[in-house]
Amino acid sequence: MNHKIFKLSLVVTMLVFTSCIKEKKADEPSNKMETSKIYSGKAMTHDYDQKIDSIIVQMTLEEKIGMLHGTSMFTTSGVERLGVPELKMADGPLGVREEISRDSWAPLGIDTDFATYYPAGGGLSATWNPELAYLFGTSVGEESRARDKDVLLSPAINIIRTPLGGRTYEYFSEDPFLNKKLTVPFIVGLQENDVAACVKHYAANNQETNRDFVDVQIDERTLREIYLPAFKAAVVEAKAHSMMGAYNKFRGEYLCENSYMLNDVLRDEWGFEGIVISDWAAVHTSVNSLNSGLDIEMGTPKPFNEFFLADRLLDSVNAGKISEKEIDVHIKRILQVMHTLKRMGGEDRAKGSINTEAHFKDAYDIAAESVVLLKNEDELLPINAESIKSVAVIGHNAMKKNALGGFGAGVKTKREVTPLEGMQNRLPESVKINYAEGYQERYAPKKESIFGEVT
C-alpha cells in the first residue's frame, strides 16, 4: 500500500474537522482556563419550605414511599391530589436519550424523541474551554426542558484511569483540575434551564469491570486531590441539585449506603442541599441506605414495589426500624428540588427548544475545537484536493453511526455525519474515495474480502 495513502487512512476521523480548526492568533490568550469568566450556580431556594411542610403532613406514608423509588424506568411517583407531579429523569452525557418503556429498556419507537447528539466528554475536555462547557450545558439543558425532563443524568465526571474503561469516553479527563474547570460551567448552564444536573458517578467509580461490587481502597489524600475535586466543585461552586450514588464499594461499604461519603463529606462538609439518586440497581439495603444519605432508589426492570425503598421500607417503618419523621427528611429534600426547578407550579418555567440549527451548531463548534492534531508529517493535512486523485478510508467505524451505541449515553438524532460521509461531503468529485472495512468483526458473517479496492 502506498505510504501516503496509509497515513491518510490513519487520520480519517480528523479530516471532517480539519478545515474548521482556527490558527491561533498572536493576540489570543494562551490559557483559556485563566482567561475564562467565573461561573457560579444558584443555591437551592427555601422560600417555599412552609408550603412544603404543609404538603408533607397531608401525605400518607404510602405516598411518601412512592416518591423514594422508581415507579417507572425514569420516574418516581407524584401525589396528584396535592399538586405534586412525577419527577422525570433522562440520560445522559451526550444528549437527551430516546424515550423508553416505563417498565423495560425497550425504546418506545416514537418520532418525537429526537435530540441533538453532542460530543463526548473527552471531546469537550480536549477544547480546554470552560466557555464551551457552559455552552454545552446550556444547549443540552434547553433540549432537556423541551423533552419535559426534570433531571438530566449528567455530567459524568469520574477521573479517567484507563483508556480501556467502558465509560471512559463519557468522562472529561484524567486531570482533576481540568475536570473541575469544565464541570462547573456545564452544570451552571444546564441548571439555568430549570433542569437539575445529576452529577455522576459519586464516587471512585473508575472502571467497568466488576463495577457493581469492586471495593475501592483509596487513602484520604489521594481521594481529596485526585478523585473528589470535580465533585466538590459541582456542589460548592455550581450548586448541583442532585448527585448519583455509584455502584461500587468504597472502603468496604457500597456508595449508596456509605455514610462517610454521603453524609460526612457531601452534606456536612460541602453543604450539599440536593438529592442523592442511586445508579440503577445500586441499592442493597432499605433503612441503612436512607440513614446513610440516599434519597431515591432507581433500578432495573423488575416489579418496582420490590425495590429496597419500596415495600421493604414500608415494612421497616411499620416495624419501628425507621421513623416516618426520617422519611419526611428525604421527602422535603425532593420537594425542595422540585420547587427550585419550578416544578410545583406558580412560576414560569423554561420552555426549552430541541433539534434547532443553533444546537446543531453548538455541537459542531465543540467538536471542531476538540480536534488536536499532534503530528502532521509532510503537511499532510489539510488535504489539498488538487494534488491527489484518491483517498483510502479503512475501518468499520468510518461508516458507523454511534449516537445510538452508547446505552446510557446514547442519543436518537436526526443529524450525524460519519467520517466517510464527512470526506465525501468535503472532497470534490475529482477525488476518488475508496472504502474498505479492513478487519473482520468477531460476530459478523465472514466476507471474502475486507480490503476491496484499497489493497
mmCIF file of C-alpha atoms in Angstrom, residues 40 97 234 236 242 270 292 385 399 419 437:
data_model
loop_
_atom_site.group_PDB
_atom_site.id
_atom_site.type_symbol
_atom_site.label_atom_id
_atom_site.label_comp_id
_atom_site.label_asym_id
_atom_site.label_seq_id
_atom_site.Cartn_x
_atom_site.Cartn_y
_atom_site.Cartn_z
ATOM 1 C CA SER A 40 -21.293 30.256 39.865
ATOM 2 C CA ARG A 97 -31.761 9.876 25.432
ATOM 3 C CA ALA A 234 -20.083 20.647 41.424
ATOM 4 C CA VAL A 236 -19.769 24.170 46.292
ATOM 5 C CA SER A 242 -28.612 16.084 42.534
ATOM 6 C CA TRP A 270 -19.581 20.530 51.302
ATOM 7 C CA SER A 292 -26.574 6.926 55.165
ATOM 8 C CA ALA A 385 -7.704 18.124 -3.213
ATOM 9 C CA MET A 399 -19.308 4.191 8.242
ATOM 10 C CA PRO A 419 -16.092 10.161 8.898
ATOM 11 C CA GLU A 437 -13.756 -2.365 6.334
#
